[in-house]
Amino acid sequence: MSVLLMRLQSDPLRARLLLLIGLWIIAILAVSLLSPYFLQASTIPYLLQYVPILGLLGLGQTLVILAGGPGIDLSVGSIVSLVGVSIGAIMTTGLGVWPACAIGILLGGVLGLINGVLINVLRIPSLMATLATMFAYGGLALATTEGRPIGNFPETFGWLGQGDTLSIPNSFLFVLIPVALVLHIMLTRTTIGRHIVACGNDDRAAHLSGLNVVRLRIGLYVLSGVLAAIGSVISLSWFLAARPDAGKGMELAAVTIAVLGGTHIFGGTGGIPGTLVAILIITTLQIGLQLANISAAWQLGIIGVLLIASVASFGGWRQIWSAKR
């Protein structure tokens, strides 16, 4: 037992991951008691259907916050909305749905680049910069469509958002999991990953050691925009319609997922596995409480309490780890 505690104290991310897995098990047991329908076989595919879009946003948010600054991206929900209506508008010109989606993903990268330049070149605090672009991107999506959704997407496009393979949603199996694996390998096995963590720990020391901190952080905002755009494509494929409010509220959920998953709000500590388990916790609570007919207000309150408790517990592990170092 003492050996296990020593290992957990020396590795806060592993301790965090175990804590999150325990919280997920508790969440499953709790919602199972609240609703007898939760443990039905059809619930798992239904639950996983909701995971990929928020998951992609949470992964992008994890990287932005991890690199320090402190960085945050409140515009990801509006990027989902704006990219979606842009793809719908491009399709009205006669271009095929998949080429339109490719252009939409490039647009997501451009929108992320704007965020990165505002924050890292013009030195506008990330909270204010991305709050401004959240309103700008979201307002543009509403203004260009006059609040009306854009439809006429081909039925075959639903393969990604509506289809499944072996009862697992295609968007989860072929998009979220591969993206998460690539990002995890990037963070843990590559020089870029080490640079991201170094910037989050001490950006001045990273700069003095020769790292281009500004370029790295801008690149992560671009990546966050691209991931949000891919999430928008999944949303389009799921509903076969581009709604100008499709991403409303997703930005706060993405921040919650990243922080709950163990990414320290000031950067330097975090990882992909914790973010994935946090997505499952949030989705399990949302779906389970909906099945139990518990109001959305209580759902938000429960998730808020869970976030506060988890951040407080993680602070203890971080202090232990820092003391041992």
CSV table of C-alpha atoms in Angstrom, one decimal:
chain,number,residue,atom,x,y,z
A,1,MET,CA,0.0,0.0,0.0
A,2,SER,CA,2.8,2.4,0.9
A,3,VAL,CA,4.5,1.6,-2.4
A,4,LEU,CA,1.3,2.5,-4.3
A,5,LEU,CA,1.0,5.8,-2.4
A,6,MET,CA,4.6,6.7,-3.2
A,7,ARG,CA,4.0,6.0,-6.9
A,8,LEU,CA,0.8,8.1,-6.9
A,9,GLN,CA,2.6,10.9,-5.1
A,10,SER,CA,5.4,10.9,-7.7
A,11,ASP,CA,3.0,10.9,-10.6
A,12,PRO,CA,0.1,13.3,-10.1
A,13,LEU,CA,-1.4,12.5,-13.5
A,14,ARG,CA,-1.7,8.8,-12.7
A,15,ALA,CA,-3.3,9.7,-9.3
A,16,ARG,CA,-5.7,12.0,-11.1
A,17,LEU,CA,-6.6,9.3,-13.6
A,18,LEU,CA,-7.4,6.8,-10.9
A,19,LEU,CA,-9.5,9.4,-9.1
A,20,LEU,CA,-11.4,10.1,-12.3
A,21,ILE,CA,-12.1,6.5,-13.0
A,22,GLY,CA,-13.4,6.1,-9.4
A,23,LEU,CA,-15.6,9.2,-10.0
A,24,TRP,CA,-16.9,7.7,-13.2
A,25,ILE,CA,-17.8,4.4,-11.5
A,26,ILE,CA,-19.6,6.3,-8.7
A,27,ALA,CA,-21.4,8.4,-11.4
A,28,ILE,CA,-22.6,5.2,-13.2
A,29,LEU,CA,-23.8,3.7,-9.9
A,30,ALA,CA,-25.6,6.9,-8.9
A,31,VAL,CA,-27.5,7.4,-12.1
A,32,SER,CA,-28.3,3.7,-12.2
A,33,LEU,CA,-30.1,4.1,-8.9
A,34,LEU,CA,-31.8,7.2,-10.1
A,35,SER,CA,-33.0,5.7,-13.4
A,36,PRO,CA,-33.6,2.0,-14.1
A,37,TYR,CA,-33.3,2.7,-17.9
A,38,PHE,CA,-29.6,3.7,-17.7
A,39,LEU,CA,-28.1,0.2,-17.6
A,40,GLN,CA,-30.0,-1.0,-20.7
A,41,ALA,CA,-27.9,-2.2,-23.6
A,42,SER,CA,-29.1,0.7,-25.8
A,43,THR,CA,-27.7,3.3,-23.4
A,44,ILE,CA,-24.0,2.8,-24.2
A,45,PRO,CA,-24.3,3.6,-27.9
A,46,TYR,CA,-26.6,6.5,-27.1
A,47,LEU,CA,-24.1,7.8,-24.5
A,48,LEU,CA,-21.2,7.5,-26.9
A,49,GLN,CA,-23.1,9.4,-29.6
A,50,TYR,CA,-22.8,12.5,-27.4
A,51,VAL,CA,-19.1,12.1,-26.6
A,52,PRO,CA,-17.2,12.9,-29.8
A,53,ILE,CA,-18.2,16.6,-30.3
A,54,LEU,CA,-17.5,17.7,-26.8
A,55,GLY,CA,-14.6,15.4,-26.7
A,56,LEU,CA,-12.8,17.1,-29.6
A,57,LEU,CA,-13.4,20.5,-28.0
A,58,GLY,CA,-12.2,19.2,-24.7
A,59,LEU,CA,-9.0,17.9,-26.3
A,60,GLY,CA,-8.3,21.2,-28.0
A,61,GLN,CA,-8.9,23.0,-24.7
A,62,THR,CA,-6.6,20.7,-22.9
A,63,LEU,CA,-3.7,21.6,-25.2
A,64,VAL,CA,-4.3,25.3,-25.1
A,65,ILE,CA,-4.5,25.4,-21.3
A,66,LEU,CA,-1.6,23.0,-20.9
A,67,ALA,CA,0.8,25.3,-22.7
A,68,GLY,CA,0.2,28.0,-20.1
A,69,GLY,CA,0.0,31.7,-20.7
A,70,PRO,CA,-2.5,31.3,-19.0
A,71,GLY,CA,-4.4,30.2,-22.1
A,72,ILE,CA,-8.1,29.4,-22.6
A,73,ASP,CA,-10.3,29.3,-25.7
A,74,LEU,CA,-13.9,30.4,-25.1
A,75,SER,CA,-14.6,30.7,-28.9
A,76,VAL,CA,-14.8,26.9,-29.7
A,77,GLY,CA,-18.6,26.7,-29.4
A,78,SER,CA,-19.0,29.6,-31.8
A,79,ILE,CA,-16.4,28.1,-34.2
A,80,VAL,CA,-18.7,25.0,-34.3
A,81,SER,CA,-21.6,27.2,-35.2
A,82,LEU,CA,-19.8,29.4,-37.8
A,83,VAL,CA,-18.0,26.5,-39.5
A,84,GLY,CA,-21.3,24.6,-39.7
A,85,VAL,CA,-23.2,27.3,-41.4
A,86,SER,CA,-20.2,28.1,-43.7
A,87,ILE,CA,-20.2,24.5,-44.9
A,88,GLY,CA,-23.9,24.7,-45.5
A,89,ALA,CA,-23.5,27.9,-47.5
A,90,ILE,CA,-20.6,26.5,-49.5
A,91,MET,CA,-22.8,23.5,-50.4
A,92,THR,CA,-25.5,25.8,-51.8
A,93,THR,CA,-23.0,26.8,-54.5
A,94,GLY,CA,-23.0,23.2,-55.8
A,95,LEU,CA,-19.8,21.9,-54.2
A,96,GLY,CA,-20.0,18.4,-52.7
A,97,VAL,CA,-20.4,17.9,-49.0
A,98,TRP,CA,-17.0,16.4,-48.3
A,99,PRO,CA,-15.0,19.1,-50.2
A,100,ALA,CA,-17.2,21.7,-48.3
A,101,CYS,CA,-16.3,20.0,-45.0
A,102,ALA,CA,-12.6,20.2,-45.9
A,103,ILE,CA,-12.9,23.9,-46.5
A,104,GLY,CA,-14.8,24.2,-43.2
A,105,ILE,CA,-12.0,22.5,-41.3
A,106,LEU,CA,-9.5,25.0,-42.9
A,107,LEU,CA,-11.8,27.8,-41.8
A,108,GLY,CA,-11.6,26.4,-38.3
A,109,GLY,CA,-7.9,26.6,-38.4
A,110,VAL,CA,-8.0,30.3,-39.6
A,111,LEU,CA,-10.4,31.2,-36.8
A,112,GLY,CA,-8.0,29.6,-34.3
A,113,LEU,CA,-5.1,31.5,-35.9
A,114,ILE,CA,-7.0,34.8,-35.3
A,115,ASN,CA,-7.3,33.8,-31.6
A,116,GLY,CA,-3.6,32.9,-31.4
A,117,VAL,CA,-2.5,36.1,-33.0
A,118,LEU,CA,-4.7,38.3,-30.8
A,119,ILE,CA,-3.4,36.6,-27.7
A,120,ASN,CA,0.3,35.9,-28.4
A,121,VAL,CA,1.2,38.7,-30.8
A,122,LEU,CA,-1.1,41.6,-29.8
A,123,ARG,CA,-0.9,40.4,-26.1
A,124,ILE,CA,-4.6,40.6,-25.4
A,125,PRO,CA,-5.4,38.3,-22.4
A,126,SER,CA,-6.8,35.0,-23.6
A,127,LEU,CA,-10.0,35.3,-21.6
A,128,MET,CA,-10.9,38.7,-23.2
A,129,ALA,CA,-9.7,37.8,-26.7
A,130,THR,CA,-11.6,34.6,-27.0
A,131,LEU,CA,-14.6,36.0,-25.3
A,132,ALA,CA,-14.6,38.7,-28.0
A,133,THR,CA,-14.2,36.2,-30.8
A,134,MET,CA,-16.9,34.0,-29.2
A,135,PHE,CA,-19.4,36.8,-29.7
A,136,ALA,CA,-18.0,37.8,-33.1
A,137,TYR,CA,-18.0,34.2,-34.6
A,138,GLY,CA,-21.4,33.4,-33.0
A,139,GLY,CA,-22.9,36.7,-34.1
A,140,LEU,CA,-21.6,36.2,-37.7
A,141,ALA,CA,-23.2,32.7,-37.8
A,142,LEU,CA,-26.5,34.2,-36.7
A,143,ALA,CA,-26.3,37.3,-38.9
A,144,THR,CA,-25.5,35.4,-42.1
A,145,THR,CA,-28.3,32.9,-41.7
A,146,GLU,CA,-30.8,35.2,-39.9
A,147,GLY,CA,-31.1,32.5,-37.3
A,148,ARG,CA,-32.4,29.9,-39.7
A,149,PRO,CA,-30.8,26.4,-40.1
A,150,ILE,CA,-29.4,25.3,-43.4
A,151,GLY,CA,-30.5,21.8,-44.6
A,152,ASN,CA,-30.4,19.8,-47.8
A,153,PHE,CA,-27.5,17.6,-46.7
A,154,PRO,CA,-27.4,14.2,-48.4
A,155,GLU,CA,-28.6,11.2,-46.4
A,156,THR,CA,-25.3,9.4,-47.1
A,157,PHE,CA,-23.5,12.2,-45.2
A,158,GLY,CA,-25.2,10.8,-42.0
A,159,TRP,CA,-22.7,7.8,-42.0
A,160,LEU,CA,-20.3,9.7,-39.8
A,161,GLY,CA,-22.7,11.2,-37.3
A,162,GLN,CA,-25.5,8.7,-37.3
A,163,GLY,CA,-23.9,5.4,-38.3
A,164,ASP,CA,-22.2,2.8,-36.2
A,165,THR,CA,-19.8,-0.1,-36.5
A,166,LEU,CA,-20.3,-3.0,-34.1
A,167,SER,CA,-22.8,-0.9,-32.2
A,168,ILE,CA,-20.2,1.8,-31.6
A,169,PRO,CA,-20.9,5.3,-33.2
A,170,ASN,CA,-18.6,5.9,-36.2
A,171,SER,CA,-17.7,9.4,-35.0
A,172,PHE,CA,-16.4,7.9,-31.7
A,173,LEU,CA,-14.6,4.9,-33.3
A,174,PHE,CA,-13.1,6.6,-36.3
A,175,VAL,CA,-12.6,10.2,-35.2
A,176,LEU,CA,-12.4,10.8,-31.5
A,177,ILE,CA,-10.3,7.7,-30.5
A,178,PRO,CA,-7.7,8.1,-33.4
A,179,VAL,CA,-7.4,11.9,-32.6
A,180,ALA,CA,-7.0,11.2,-28.9
A,181,LEU,CA,-4.3,8.5,-29.6
A,182,VAL,CA,-2.4,10.9,-31.9
A,183,LEU,CA,-2.5,13.7,-29.4
A,184,HIS,CA,-1.5,11.4,-26.5
A,185,ILE,CA,1.5,10.1,-28.4
A,186,MET,CA,2.4,13.7,-29.4
A,187,LEU,CA,2.4,14.8,-25.7
A,188,THR,CA,4.2,11.9,-24.3
A,189,ARG,CA,6.6,10.7,-27.0
A,190,THR,CA,7.6,13.7,-29.1
A,191,THR,CA,9.7,16.8,-28.7
A,192,ILE,CA,6.7,19.0,-29.4
A,193,GLY,CA,4.9,17.5,-26.4
A,194,ARG,CA,7.8,18.2,-24.2
A,195,HIS,CA,7.9,21.8,-25.5
A,196,ILE,CA,4.2,22.2,-24.7
A,197,VAL,CA,4.7,21.1,-21.1
A,198,ALA,CA,7.9,23.2,-20.8
A,199,CYS,CA,6.0,26.3,-21.9
A,200,GLY,CA,3.2,25.6,-19.4
A,201,ASN,CA,5.7,25.2,-16.5
A,202,ASP,CA,7.8,28.2,-17.2
A,203,ASP,CA,7.5,30.1,-20.5
A,204,ARG,CA,10.4,32.4,-19.7
A,205,ALA,CA,12.8,29.5,-19.1
A,206,ALA,CA,11.4,27.8,-22.2
A,207,HIS,CA,12.2,31.0,-24.2
A,208,LEU,CA,15.7,31.3,-22.8
A,209,SER,CA,16.3,27.7,-23.7
A,210,GLY,CA,15.6,28.5,-27.4
A,211,LEU,CA,11.9,27.5,-27.7
A,212,ASN,CA,9.6,29.7,-29.8
A,213,VAL,CA,6.9,30.1,-27.3
A,214,VAL,CA,4.7,32.4,-29.3
A,215,ARG,CA,4.7,30.2,-32.4
A,216,LEU,CA,4.0,27.1,-30.3
A,217,ARG,CA,1.0,28.7,-28.6
A,218,ILE,CA,-0.4,30.1,-31.8
A,219,GLY,CA,-0.1,26.6,-33.3
A,220,LEU,CA,-2.2,25.2,-30.4
A,221,TYR,CA,-5.0,27.7,-31.0
A,222,VAL,CA,-5.0,26.8,-34.7
A,223,LEU,CA,-5.2,23.1,-33.6
A,224,SER,CA,-8.1,23.9,-31.2
A,225,GLY,CA,-9.9,25.6,-34.1
A,226,VAL,CA,-9.4,22.6,-36.4
A,227,LEU,CA,-10.7,20.2,-33.7
A,228,ALA,CA,-13.7,22.4,-33.2
A,229,ALA,CA,-14.3,22.4,-36.9
A,230,ILE,CA,-14.1,18.6,-37.0
A,231,GLY,CA,-16.7,18.6,-34.2
A,232,SER,CA,-18.9,20.8,-36.4
A,233,VAL,CA,-18.7,18.3,-39.2
A,234,ILE,CA,-19.8,15.5,-36.9
A,235,SER,CA,-22.7,17.7,-35.7
A,236,LEU,CA,-23.7,18.4,-39.3
A,237,SER,CA,-23.6,14.7,-40.1
A,238,TRP,CA,-25.6,13.9,-37.0
A,239,PHE,CA,-28.5,16.3,-37.6
A,240,LEU,CA,-28.1,16.7,-41.4
A,241,ALA,CA,-28.6,20.5,-40.8
A,242,ALA,CA,-26.4,23.5,-40.0
A,243,ARG,CA,-27.8,25.4,-37.0
A,244,PRO,CA,-26.3,28.8,-36.2
A,245,ASP,CA,-26.6,28.0,-32.5
A,246,ALA,CA,-25.2,24.5,-32.8
A,247,GLY,CA,-22.2,25.2,-30.5
A,248,LYS,CA,-24.0,27.3,-27.9
A,249,GLY,CA,-22.7,26.5,-24.4
A,250,MET,CA,-20.1,24.1,-25.6
A,251,GLU,CA,-17.1,26.3,-24.7
A,252,LEU,CA,-17.8,26.2,-21.0
A,253,ALA,CA,-18.3,22.4,-21.2
A,254,ALA,CA,-15.0,22.1,-22.9
A,255,VAL,CA,-13.2,24.1,-20.2
A,256,THR,CA,-14.9,22.0,-17.6
A,257,ILE,CA,-13.8,18.8,-19.2
A,258,ALA,CA,-10.2,19.9,-19.5
A,259,VAL,CA,-9.9,21.1,-15.9
A,260,LEU,CA,-11.8,18.1,-14.5
A,261,GLY,CA,-9.5,15.9,-16.5
A,262,GLY,CA,-6.5,17.1,-14.6
A,263,THR,CA,-5.2,20.0,-16.8
A,264,HIS,CA,-3.9,22.7,-14.4
A,265,ILE,CA,-5.6,26.0,-15.2
A,266,PHE,CA,-2.2,27.7,-15.3
A,267,GLY,CA,-0.6,25.0,-17.5
A,268,GLY,CA,2.3,22.6,-17.2
A,269,THR,CA,0.3,19.6,-15.9
A,270,GLY,CA,-2.3,17.6,-17.8
A,271,GLY,CA,-2.9,14.8,-20.2
A,272,ILE,CA,-5.2,13.2,-22.8
A,273,PRO,CA,-6.3,10.1,-20.8
A,274,GLY,CA,-7.7,12.2,-18.0
A,275,THR,CA,-9.6,14.4,-20.4
A,276,LEU,CA,-11.2,11.4,-22.0
A,277,VAL,CA,-12.4,10.0,-18.7
A,278,ALA,CA,-13.7,13.5,-17.8
A,279,ILE,CA,-15.7,13.5,-21.0
A,280,LEU,CA,-17.3,10.2,-20.0
A,281,ILE,CA,-18.1,11.4,-16.5
A,282,ILE,CA,-19.8,14.6,-17.8
A,283,THR,CA,-21.7,12.7,-20.5
A,284,THR,CA,-22.7,9.9,-18.0
A,285,LEU,CA,-24.1,12.5,-15.6
A,286,GLN,CA,-25.9,14.4,-18.3
A,287,ILE,CA,-27.6,11.4,-19.9
A,288,GLY,CA,-28.3,9.6,-16.6
A,289,LEU,CA,-29.9,12.7,-15.1
A,290,GLN,CA,-32.0,13.3,-18.2
A,291,LEU,CA,-33.3,9.7,-18.1
A,292,ALA,CA,-34.1,10.3,-14.4
A,293,ASN,CA,-36.1,13.4,-15.4
A,294,ILE,CA,-33.9,15.7,-13.3
A,295,SER,CA,-34.0,19.3,-14.5
A,296,ALA,CA,-31.1,20.9,-16.3
A,297,ALA,CA,-30.6,23.3,-13.4
A,298,TRP,CA,-29.8,20.4,-11.1
A,299,GLN,CA,-27.6,18.8,-13.7
A,300,LEU,CA,-25.4,22.0,-14.0
A,301,GLY,CA,-25.3,22.3,-10.2
A,302,ILE,CA,-24.1,18.7,-9.8
A,303,ILE,CA,-21.4,19.1,-12.4
A,304,GLY,CA,-20.3,22.3,-10.8
A,305,VAL,CA,-19.9,20.7,-7.4
A,306,LEU,CA,-18.0,17.8,-9.0
A,307,LEU,CA,-15.6,20.2,-10.7
A,308,ILE,CA,-14.9,22.1,-7.5
A,309,ALA,CA,-14.3,18.9,-5.6
A,310,SER,CA,-12.0,17.5,-8.2
A,311,VAL,CA,-10.0,20.7,-8.6
A,312,ALA,CA,-9.5,20.9,-4.8
A,313,SER,CA,-8.4,17.2,-4.6
A,314,PHE,CA,-6.0,17.7,-7.5
A,315,GLY,CA,-4.5,20.7,-5.8
A,316,GLY,CA,-3.5,18.4,-2.9
A,317,TRP,CA,-1.8,16.0,-5.3
A,318,ARG,CA,0.1,18.8,-7.0
A,319,GLN,CA,1.4,20.2,-3.7
A,320,ILE,CA,2.6,16.8,-2.7
A,321,TRP,CA,4.3,16.3,-6.0
A,322,SER,CA,5.9,19.8,-5.8
A,323,ALA,CA,7.2,19.1,-2.3
A,324,LYS,CA,8.8,15.8,-3.3
A,325,ARG,CA,10.6,17.5,-6.2
